[in-house]
Amino acid sequence: GNMGTSEDNLTGFILAASSSAFIGSSFVVKKKGLKQAGNSGIRAGQGGYGYLKEPLWWIGMVSMILGEVANFAAYAFAPAILVTPLGALSIVVSAILAHHFLNEKLNIFGMVGCVQCIAGSVAITLHAPEEREISGVNELFLLAMQPDFLLYAFAAVGSALYLMFKVAPKYGKTHIFVNIGICSLFGSLSVISCKALGMAIKMTFEGSNQFKYPVTYFCMVVVACCVVIQINYLNKALDLFNSAIVSPIYYVMFTLLVIFASTIMFKEQQTTTQILTQLCGFVTIVSGTFILHMTKDMDLTGALAGFNAKGSGPVAVLRGASSKLGEELPILNKESRKPLD
């Protein structure tokens, strides 16, 4: 009855919220591990794998896996409309923890950016369409074989491979979107496969064995491949860029591509109001991440930083930047020096 539904939704809510806490903290713990590994060997951004010997990195990894498992389970209990927006909480968790433990200070603009990220993602997800009922993995396979979804899948893999082999070697260290783009493109495909696996496991427990179909195993292979690539490129991004920025950008690109992929696959009916609200939500998120981006390297002193400060007005001092305006400000990349080609 009604009581069961609200209990399931509560279970889903708790799972999704704890998932965000695990994932948000995993960013920071892994980053701390990557920093320690970088002190003793080649940094991950330069292609080193020393972090595999670092216990902190593994604790972060376990925390991330716990978060992903909780998220995976949340989809089995509660509708996606409840689960997805809570993913934005992980951004806030990681930004606040990075502020305390990584010395990556979150200034007042960063806080405003975080709030915007959350507000926008709630707006998008509250107006996301309802899911259709699925009878089994074979029906999902037929949906995935539609020409338009196949086109998306090939385009996603093609773009990701192009970024991996052509763009990343040249621009990966200076442009944050390269590594995160690779993660997000593969991520959108792994979510669809995860969803299929989740449904298969749930239906099997309910007595309809889905493991006699090869599609289920195909999904497992897809998930495994995608996740390995995601982890590798996410590590590179985290090592090269400030994690308070990596998290929201990854979240935005990932969420967008997941919504896009599932809309193509499931073809949910939407009203114009829904689409416009989603668009506004997206603009809110993007402006939030933009604010996080542009103000990341500012040391805010004066009236704006502490509201009780004695300064006569807001003064922003840019860390490590030269006073000559001609030089580029190190906004997108941590190193202000240009990498040697």
PDB file of C-alpha atoms in Angstrom, residues 8 21 24 72 90 127 132 134 149 154 183 231 233 244 255 259 276 282 284 288 290:
ATOM      1  CA  ASP A   8      10.870   2.463   0.087  1.00  0.00           C
ATOM      2  CA  ALA A  21      28.649  11.537   1.710  1.00  0.00           C
ATOM      3  CA  GLY A  24      32.143  13.461  -1.678  1.00  0.00           C
ATOM      4  CA  PHE A  72      23.104   1.586  -7.251  1.00  0.00           C
ATOM      5  CA  SER A  90      28.697  15.109  -2.961  1.00  0.00           C
ATOM      6  CA  HIS A 127      11.101  17.979 -13.546  1.00  0.00           C
ATOM      7  CA  ARG A 132       8.711   3.467 -18.111  1.00  0.00           C
ATOM      8  CA  ILE A 134      10.570  -2.642 -18.099  1.00  0.00           C
ATOM      9  CA  PHE A 149      20.611   5.177 -29.259  1.00  0.00           C
ATOM     10  CA  PHE A 154      28.987   5.293 -31.157  1.00  0.00           C
ATOM     11  CA  CYS A 183      34.949  10.257 -17.742  1.00  0.00           C
ATOM     12  CA  ILE A 231      38.849   5.908 -12.618  1.00  0.00           C
ATOM     13  CA  TYR A 233      40.989   9.774 -16.124  1.00  0.00           C
ATOM     14  CA  ALA A 244      36.413  21.733  -5.450  1.00  0.00           C
ATOM     15  CA  THR A 255      24.379  14.270 -15.161  1.00  0.00           C
ATOM     16  CA  ILE A 259      19.859  12.446 -18.799  1.00  0.00           C
ATOM     17  CA  LEU A 276      12.222  24.719 -19.975  1.00  0.00           C
ATOM     18  CA  PHE A 282      21.054  23.564 -16.138  1.00  0.00           C
ATOM     19  CA  THR A 284      21.876  27.661 -12.825  1.00  0.00           C
ATOM     20  CA  GLY A 288      27.445  27.982 -10.291  1.00  0.00           C
ATOM     21  CA  PHE A 290      31.565  29.111 -13.530  1.00  0.00           C
TER      22      PHE A 290
END
